[in-house]
Amino acid sequence: MTPSTSAAEPKAVQRADYQVPAHMIESVDLDIDLYDEATVVTSRLNGRRNPESGSGAAPLVLFGVDLELVSLVLNDNALSAGDYTIEGEDLTIPGVGGDFILDVVTRIKPAENSSLEGLYLSGGMSGGMYCTQCEAEGFRKITYFPDRPDVMAIYRTTIRADKAGYPVLLSNGNPIDAGELVDGRHFATWHDPFPKPSYLFAMVAGDLAFVEDSHTTGSGREVTLRIFVEHGEEKRCGHAMRSLKKSMAWDEEVYGLEYDLDLFMIVAVSHFNMGAMENKGLNIFNSRYVLADEDSATDLDFQRIEAIVAHEYFHNWTGNRVTCQDWFQLTLKEGLTVFRDQQFSADMHSAAVKRIEDARVLRAVQFPEDGGPMAHPIRPESYMEINNFYTVTVYEKGAEVIRMIHTLLGQDGFRRGMDLYFERHDGKAATCEDFVVAMEDANGADLKQLRRWYEQAGTPELEVSLSHDPEARTATLNVRQSTPATPGPVTQGQASKDPFDIPLSVGLLAPDGSELPLHLEGALDNETPTTRVLRMDGAEKSFTFTGVDERPVASLLRNFSAPVNLKTDYSDDDLAFLMAKDTDAFSRWDAGQTLAQRCLLNVVAAGGGGQVDGRLVEAIAATLRDETVDPSFKAEALALPSETVLAQAMEVADPDAIHAARSGARQLIGEALFDDLHGAYEQAEAANSPRDMDTDAMASRSLANMCLSYLVASGREEGRQLAKAQADQGTDEGGSMSNAMGALSALNNTDCAERTAALSDFHDRWRDDPLVLDKWFSLNAMSAIPGTLDEVKRLMDHPGFDMGNPNRVRALIGAFSGGNPVTFHAVDGSGYAFLCDRVLELDPSNPQVAARLLGPLTRWRRYDQRRQALMTTQLKRIAGTAKLSRDVYEIANKGLK
């Protein structure tokens, strides 16, 4: 029988066209017989006609991609070719009604599956472990199935394999049987008692070691915890295991949610498109988000692993127990779970710094997405390829929408809403509307206007001005909101945006820096007497505070209370005042960023010949000398806005001028404050041991590395020597990877002997460790030194580079195109042509990774006409290529509109 293939011409799927499934699957008996040449998959589907879709017989539609269909048997009757049709991905059996049993046998070749979706052999033909990635639509690469999230079934899975090569056989749920077979083979059977959609199916077969621990739930159940890794990597699992245990305890304490199986497993995989996957009871992780020790991982690596382990674990309830009705509802599980992992990380470390990190990601990545041709609401209305909508808009902006609901309802009200949400939808496929309704019903609230965040794309702008009436002793905030039209076909019909429901958290500071008590009728009383949440739900509103004797300075958008762009009438002196006095950490940091952005853009406007405003240097000096400030916050406050953020603030971005202005400012600050920076560096260095992994030690290292970056930027030889010495210590046995990477990053944009030697030593020390070598590739790719593109091309021939490994592709090609603006946007278009070549090279084997690389080219509207022409030329070259994947086809074509 003929293998199925995907349709030649992609067609858009519309949210408005959703229909309930005609048939439901109650249970699946899955038999996977693994052989290196080919794998035979036998599935028995116990199904029934769905009464919600009508009565009588209806066509049963299954989906399959790259499958060899061996046989179909319906209710013990073998089907011949005339009994069904295969068109594109759809296999249709007409006239299926009532209860039925369908037996499907397919043959697949996991070793040749370079897309890393469905069942594949990690490492390909060179061998490794069998594993799966079924979200979003990978299960159809394993067997024919109604592969949609609203079809939920109980799975019983039996895996057979060669025991010598694959002694460990894992799947979802609990193990119920295992044994020996003939010819050196063996089997294991797993049963998952919880109904799940096919995208949560998982299996792994390999020669793996594991570390084991346990967690006792609040109700007294003992849960076994196992992390499976390649032999020899067990020593790098301790942090991930500790993170898992903290996550389980936190979810019980904060949300009252216990784990529901007897066994929870994580498997680390080297070849993986995503960061990690929350498959029920068997999480599969990219190895970079599991493996960590003090030698090989930075502080940021440790924090990221902790957050991602928590995220995937939290999905057990927000994603697995309650799943999505369809893929348009993706933010229902992802936005909510990102919010939960942000809460967790804030509780584990500095809440203020975590919030600043959240805002930085929104501004550097999501805001540009919101202003480009792929702009979409957090719940999109259409897609050609759902993989393209695993975006920062769906995830991070989705989390901000959840946070706004939390802000409007308060902590207790939000918890009541969560409890009702689980009570109503546990074990079901739900929608974003179901979630919002549960929040409303649990609190007697009206969130009608807040729903616009699910419907409208774009980043709202808030214009805020303050007036003071000394005779009436009032201060009035005048607020206007607007949302720019977004380009592209995804948001057609949204040229004019209705007002959003925006919680604006504010405070007022007296001239001496003290916080004023806020008296305002109608403000939400869910913060403190000196911080109030204003509900900005109209195009224009005014809020008047009473009892204000002197003109205050408003502290706005406290704790980044909404994902908006803020435009104010602040003077530079106001910003410097807030940077020095504001008690809200985010607003204090934001004032510094706004002041720095103004100063840098003034230099850009002057053609690069202007001097940086002295007030910026003075403000940074004041922050540096403030002993009351937490070191981790101080490190954030010292950082200048990125080149990407500065480009976003310009009507027509000039990458060369931006880079020159920012680099010049860093040099000036480093030179002017060299002694202060050196003193702060030494103090921070002395405050921690390189092997100390607690939050305070990480904060001290963060500050030390920020100071070091300015010391090197000053141009003084002393700064370069300090960095080289720190790099040497970090590379030595017993050193700190955070210190090594901090030093290398500080040197990375300076063409000097110290940089050359430090990078060479780092490479020689870590050339055989793939995860650390990724860091070395990225450093080379992100350097602004002339000739970087030639170096990136040369590194593609490095023995450690593998175009088939997504981590390595992201580390080199992704780091260059996304993390090196001045070189990627070279005026000759060489960076654009290079990225286009790589996308076309990668698309036939791994469309998902190829499409994700393409994003920077779609933002051509931000740049001058010459660069626009060069970027669109490459997009047209991609769009005009025959046999493109749906993934790349959609991005390239929409990117041109």
Tab-separated table of C-alpha atoms in Angstrom, residues 454-751:
chain	number	residue	atom	x	y	z
A	454	TYR	CA	-7.263	36.788	23.203
A	455	GLU	CA	-8.711	38.373	20.047
A	456	GLN	CA	-6.483	41.311	19.069
A	457	ALA	CA	-2.809	41.360	18.095
A	458	GLY	CA	-0.373	44.170	18.750
A	459	THR	CA	1.273	45.912	21.673
A	460	PRO	CA	-0.896	48.637	23.246
A	461	GLU	CA	0.642	52.024	23.905
A	462	LEU	CA	-0.218	53.993	27.035
A	463	GLU	CA	0.399	57.739	26.992
A	464	VAL	CA	0.487	59.050	30.538
A	465	SER	CA	0.860	62.624	31.738
A	466	LEU	CA	0.594	64.058	35.241
A	467	SER	CA	-0.882	67.376	36.347
A	468	HIS	CA	-0.796	68.803	39.861
A	469	ASP	CA	-3.186	71.332	41.419
A	470	PRO	CA	-1.554	72.684	44.583
A	471	GLU	CA	-4.669	74.570	45.673
A	472	ALA	CA	-6.942	71.553	45.381
A	473	ARG	CA	-4.108	69.300	46.623
A	474	THR	CA	-4.726	66.835	43.794
A	475	ALA	CA	-2.580	65.015	41.280
A	476	THR	CA	-4.234	63.715	38.118
A	477	LEU	CA	-2.950	61.039	35.784
A	478	ASN	CA	-4.304	61.442	32.263
A	479	VAL	CA	-4.045	58.159	30.347
A	480	ARG	CA	-4.718	57.387	26.696
A	481	GLN	CA	-4.398	53.983	25.094
A	482	SER	CA	-4.009	53.028	21.455
A	483	THR	CA	-2.746	49.989	19.570
A	484	PRO	CA	-0.948	50.368	16.240
A	485	ALA	CA	-2.223	48.479	13.226
A	486	THR	CA	-0.224	45.324	12.605
A	487	PRO	CA	0.940	44.280	9.130
A	488	GLY	CA	0.437	40.952	7.439
A	489	PRO	CA	-2.372	38.500	6.681
A	490	VAL	CA	-2.588	36.980	10.161
A	491	THR	CA	-4.208	40.135	11.564
A	492	GLN	CA	-6.332	41.250	8.620
A	493	GLY	CA	-9.410	43.077	9.847
A	494	GLN	CA	-7.525	44.536	12.830
A	495	ALA	CA	-6.400	47.844	11.365
A	496	SER	CA	-8.402	49.527	14.120
A	497	LYS	CA	-8.109	47.989	17.596
A	498	ASP	CA	-10.681	48.338	20.373
A	499	PRO	CA	-9.455	49.423	23.816
A	500	PHE	CA	-7.977	46.683	25.967
A	501	ASP	CA	-8.597	46.121	29.680
A	502	ILE	CA	-5.225	47.149	31.138
A	503	PRO	CA	-4.310	47.048	34.837
A	504	LEU	CA	-1.937	49.982	35.386
A	505	SER	CA	-0.138	49.743	38.713
A	506	VAL	CA	1.046	53.147	39.990
A	507	GLY	CA	2.646	54.929	42.913
A	508	LEU	CA	3.447	58.596	43.617
A	509	LEU	CA	6.801	59.765	44.954
A	510	ALA	CA	7.197	63.031	46.863
A	511	PRO	CA	10.177	65.293	46.042
A	512	ASP	CA	12.140	63.760	48.935
A	513	GLY	CA	11.642	60.269	47.462
A	514	SER	CA	9.069	59.109	50.023
A	515	GLU	CA	6.004	57.249	48.796
A	516	LEU	CA	2.686	59.003	49.129
A	517	PRO	CA	-0.421	57.214	50.414
A	518	LEU	CA	-2.828	56.984	47.494
A	519	HIS	CA	-6.401	58.139	47.926
A	520	LEU	CA	-8.432	57.378	44.835
A	521	GLU	CA	-12.040	56.364	44.611
A	522	GLY	CA	-12.558	53.230	42.515
A	523	ALA	CA	-8.989	51.916	42.491
A	524	LEU	CA	-8.530	48.192	42.960
A	525	ASP	CA	-7.693	47.587	46.600
A	526	ASN	CA	-5.460	44.574	46.097
A	527	GLU	CA	-1.999	46.028	46.567
A	528	THR	CA	-0.579	48.369	49.244
A	529	PRO	CA	-1.596	51.846	50.466
A	530	THR	CA	1.166	53.340	48.295
A	531	THR	CA	0.531	51.224	45.192
A	532	ARG	CA	-2.794	51.116	43.416
A	533	VAL	CA	-4.021	49.331	40.303
A	534	LEU	CA	-5.889	51.590	37.892
A	535	ARG	CA	-8.171	49.784	35.491
A	536	MET	CA	-7.527	51.395	32.113
A	537	ASP	CA	-10.448	50.053	30.091
A	538	GLY	CA	-11.234	53.041	27.882
A	539	ALA	CA	-9.520	54.983	25.118
A	540	GLU	CA	-8.983	57.902	27.527
A	541	LYS	CA	-9.376	58.131	31.294
A	542	SER	CA	-8.230	60.382	34.098
A	543	PHE	CA	-7.477	59.341	37.666
A	544	THR	CA	-7.317	61.998	40.393
A	545	PHE	CA	-5.515	61.444	43.705
A	546	THR	CA	-6.343	63.655	46.660
A	547	GLY	CA	-4.241	64.987	49.514
A	548	VAL	CA	-1.151	65.670	47.364
A	549	ASP	CA	0.568	68.879	48.530
A	550	GLU	CA	3.598	68.993	46.221
A	551	ARG	CA	4.009	67.912	42.630
A	552	PRO	CA	4.945	64.208	42.756
A	553	VAL	CA	6.719	62.000	40.262
A	554	ALA	CA	4.543	59.101	39.140
A	555	SER	CA	5.926	55.571	39.341
A	556	LEU	CA	4.133	53.828	36.488
A	557	LEU	CA	3.542	50.258	35.364
A	558	ARG	CA	4.860	48.922	38.643
A	559	ASN	CA	5.987	45.304	38.557
A	560	PHE	CA	5.327	45.465	34.789
A	561	SER	CA	1.603	45.166	35.406
A	562	ALA	CA	0.726	44.889	31.692
A	563	PRO	CA	2.599	44.101	28.443
A	564	VAL	CA	2.369	47.616	26.999
A	565	ASN	CA	4.618	50.347	25.690
A	566	LEU	CA	4.647	53.318	28.023
A	567	LYS	CA	4.965	56.906	26.744
A	568	THR	CA	5.303	59.554	29.431
A	569	ASP	CA	6.074	63.224	29.910
A	570	TYR	CA	9.037	62.370	32.154
A	571	SER	CA	11.980	64.733	31.945
A	572	ASP	CA	15.472	63.273	32.079
A	573	ASP	CA	15.692	64.562	35.638
A	574	ASP	CA	12.476	62.674	36.500
A	575	LEU	CA	13.974	59.474	35.128
A	576	ALA	CA	17.200	59.947	37.059
A	577	PHE	CA	15.127	60.614	40.197
A	578	LEU	CA	13.103	57.405	39.723
A	579	MET	CA	16.251	55.436	38.981
A	580	ALA	CA	17.656	56.572	42.324
A	581	LYS	CA	14.537	56.674	44.513
A	582	ASP	CA	11.751	54.397	43.255
A	583	THR	CA	10.969	51.588	45.687
A	584	ASP	CA	9.402	49.424	42.996
A	585	ALA	CA	12.291	47.453	41.517
A	586	PHE	CA	10.838	47.106	38.035
A	587	SER	CA	9.917	50.792	37.722
A	588	ARG	CA	13.340	51.790	39.028
A	589	TRP	CA	15.028	49.578	36.449
A	590	ASP	CA	12.673	50.759	33.724
A	591	ALA	CA	13.446	54.408	34.440
A	592	GLY	CA	17.124	53.655	33.970
A	593	GLN	CA	16.441	51.821	30.728
A	594	THR	CA	14.310	54.695	29.426
A	595	LEU	CA	16.983	57.257	30.308
A	596	ALA	CA	19.686	55.141	28.673
A	597	GLN	CA	17.545	54.622	25.569
A	598	ARG	CA	16.959	58.359	25.216
A	599	CYS	CA	20.651	59.131	25.567
A	600	LEU	CA	21.724	56.445	23.096
A	601	LEU	CA	19.121	57.375	20.496
A	602	ASN	CA	20.240	61.001	20.755
A	603	VAL	CA	23.734	59.841	19.850
A	604	VAL	CA	22.339	57.823	16.941
A	605	ALA	CA	20.363	60.852	15.741
A	606	ALA	CA	23.538	62.951	15.863
A	607	GLY	CA	25.166	60.561	13.410
A	608	GLY	CA	27.213	58.786	16.034
A	609	GLY	CA	29.316	61.833	16.799
A	610	GLY	CA	27.450	62.992	19.874
A	611	GLN	CA	28.515	62.437	23.458
A	612	VAL	CA	26.498	60.398	25.916
A	613	ASP	CA	24.558	62.576	28.338
A	614	GLY	CA	26.438	62.910	31.597
A	615	ARG	CA	23.251	62.257	33.562
A	616	LEU	CA	23.319	58.651	32.355
A	617	VAL	CA	26.854	58.190	33.652
A	618	GLU	CA	25.920	59.854	36.939
A	619	ALA	CA	22.836	57.654	37.325
A	620	ILE	CA	24.835	54.499	36.691
A	621	ALA	CA	27.470	55.667	39.157
A	622	ALA	CA	24.801	56.271	41.794
A	623	THR	CA	23.403	52.772	41.290
A	624	LEU	CA	26.864	51.250	41.413
A	625	ARG	CA	27.661	52.969	44.721
A	626	ASP	CA	24.296	52.218	46.383
A	627	GLU	CA	25.073	49.630	49.063
A	628	THR	CA	21.379	49.035	49.806
A	629	VAL	CA	20.689	47.489	46.410
A	630	ASP	CA	20.694	43.724	45.870
A	631	PRO	CA	23.664	42.743	43.629
A	632	SER	CA	21.470	40.900	41.143
A	633	PHE	CA	19.250	43.974	40.691
A	634	LYS	CA	22.319	46.184	40.466
A	635	ALA	CA	23.630	44.031	37.607
A	636	GLU	CA	20.330	44.449	35.772
A	637	ALA	CA	20.292	48.200	36.376
A	638	LEU	CA	23.823	48.615	34.991
A	639	ALA	CA	23.005	46.907	31.686
A	640	LEU	CA	22.235	49.195	28.749
A	641	PRO	CA	19.242	48.459	26.493
A	642	SER	CA	20.114	45.871	23.867
A	643	GLU	CA	20.658	46.753	20.227
A	644	THR	CA	17.401	44.949	19.403
A	645	VAL	CA	15.407	47.049	21.869
A	646	LEU	CA	17.003	50.247	20.563
A	647	ALA	CA	16.113	49.247	17.011
A	648	GLN	CA	12.496	48.765	18.102
A	649	ALA	CA	12.412	52.346	19.371
A	650	MET	CA	13.449	53.801	15.990
A	651	GLU	CA	11.105	54.474	13.105
A	652	VAL	CA	13.860	53.312	10.749
A	653	ALA	CA	16.498	51.227	12.517
A	654	ASP	CA	20.167	51.799	11.707
A	655	PRO	CA	22.085	48.753	13.024
A	656	ASP	CA	25.514	50.290	12.423
A	657	ALA	CA	24.708	53.556	14.210
A	658	ILE	CA	23.020	51.722	17.079
A	659	HIS	CA	26.019	49.463	17.564
A	660	ALA	CA	28.437	52.384	17.436
A	661	ALA	CA	26.399	54.418	19.929
A	662	ARG	CA	25.973	51.564	22.381
A	663	SER	CA	29.613	50.466	22.153
A	664	GLY	CA	30.777	54.067	22.547
A	665	ALA	CA	28.591	54.528	25.615
A	666	ARG	CA	29.930	51.373	27.197
A	667	GLN	CA	33.491	52.540	26.583
A	668	LEU	CA	32.784	55.977	28.043
A	669	ILE	CA	31.085	54.507	31.146
A	670	GLY	CA	33.891	51.989	31.600
A	671	GLU	CA	36.541	54.693	31.390
A	672	ALA	CA	34.728	57.281	33.509
A	673	LEU	CA	33.833	54.808	36.272
A	674	PHE	CA	36.805	52.467	36.007
A	675	ASP	CA	37.835	52.721	39.660
A	676	ASP	CA	34.265	52.329	40.945
A	677	LEU	CA	33.691	49.363	38.639
A	678	HIS	CA	36.981	47.766	39.650
A	679	GLY	CA	36.155	48.154	43.343
A	680	ALA	CA	32.668	46.718	42.878
A	681	TYR	CA	34.130	43.851	40.841
A	682	GLU	CA	36.596	42.920	43.561
A	683	GLN	CA	33.959	43.199	46.287
A	684	ALA	CA	31.525	40.985	44.374
A	685	GLU	CA	34.247	38.464	43.575
A	686	ALA	CA	35.163	38.217	47.239
A	687	ALA	CA	31.526	37.701	48.242
A	688	ASN	CA	31.161	34.231	46.752
A	689	SER	CA	32.928	30.980	46.124
A	690	PRO	CA	32.992	29.875	42.462
A	691	ARG	CA	31.325	26.596	43.469
A	692	ASP	CA	28.613	28.169	45.612
A	693	MET	CA	25.221	27.773	43.924
A	694	ASP	CA	22.942	29.673	46.314
A	695	THR	CA	21.013	32.741	45.171
A	696	ASP	CA	23.287	35.276	46.888
A	697	ALA	CA	26.407	33.806	45.313
A	698	MET	CA	24.785	33.837	41.890
A	699	ALA	CA	23.822	37.498	42.428
A	700	SER	CA	27.403	38.426	43.314
A	701	ARG	CA	28.771	36.657	40.222
A	702	SER	CA	26.199	38.436	38.063
A	703	LEU	CA	27.339	41.825	39.338
A	704	ALA	CA	31.029	40.936	39.039
A	705	ASN	CA	30.586	39.882	35.416
A	706	MET	CA	28.633	43.047	34.574
A	707	CYS	CA	31.393	45.196	36.064
A	708	LEU	CA	34.008	43.172	34.192
A	709	SER	CA	32.243	43.789	30.889
A	710	TYR	CA	32.546	47.557	31.416
A	711	LEU	CA	36.173	47.262	32.522
A	712	VAL	CA	37.016	45.527	29.253
A	713	ALA	CA	34.873	47.977	27.250
A	714	SER	CA	36.908	50.855	28.686
A	715	GLY	CA	39.738	49.831	26.390
A	716	ARG	CA	42.268	49.628	29.212
A	717	GLU	CA	44.711	46.759	29.182
A	718	GLU	CA	44.043	46.193	32.867
A	719	GLY	CA	40.434	45.291	32.093
A	720	ARG	CA	41.451	42.773	29.418
A	721	GLN	CA	43.985	41.176	31.758
A	722	LEU	CA	41.392	40.849	34.505
A	723	ALA	CA	39.058	39.115	32.069
A	724	LYS	CA	41.768	36.776	30.798
A	725	ALA	CA	42.694	35.815	34.375
A	726	GLN	CA	39.046	35.129	35.216
A	727	ALA	CA	38.632	33.077	32.052
A	728	ASP	CA	41.690	31.017	32.997
A	729	GLN	CA	40.299	30.371	36.478
A	730	GLY	CA	36.910	29.437	35.074
A	731	THR	CA	38.433	26.968	32.636
A	732	ASP	CA	40.649	25.321	35.276
A	733	GLU	CA	39.476	22.296	37.228
A	734	GLY	CA	37.317	23.500	40.092
A	735	GLY	CA	36.513	26.761	38.334
A	736	SER	CA	33.149	28.335	37.623
A	737	MET	CA	31.500	28.164	34.199
A	738	SER	CA	29.679	31.409	35.041
A	739	ASN	CA	33.015	33.121	35.574
A	740	ALA	CA	34.484	31.617	32.418
A	741	MET	CA	31.521	32.682	30.272
A	742	GLY	CA	31.366	36.097	31.954
A	743	ALA	CA	34.981	36.727	31.044
A	744	LEU	CA	34.661	35.397	27.503
A	745	SER	CA	31.530	37.475	26.916
A	746	ALA	CA	33.329	40.580	28.189
A	747	LEU	CA	36.180	39.977	25.731
A	748	ASN	CA	34.049	38.811	22.846
A	749	ASN	CA	33.685	42.115	20.989
A	750	THR	CA	37.312	43.165	21.452
A	751	ASP	CA	39.837	42.017	18.861
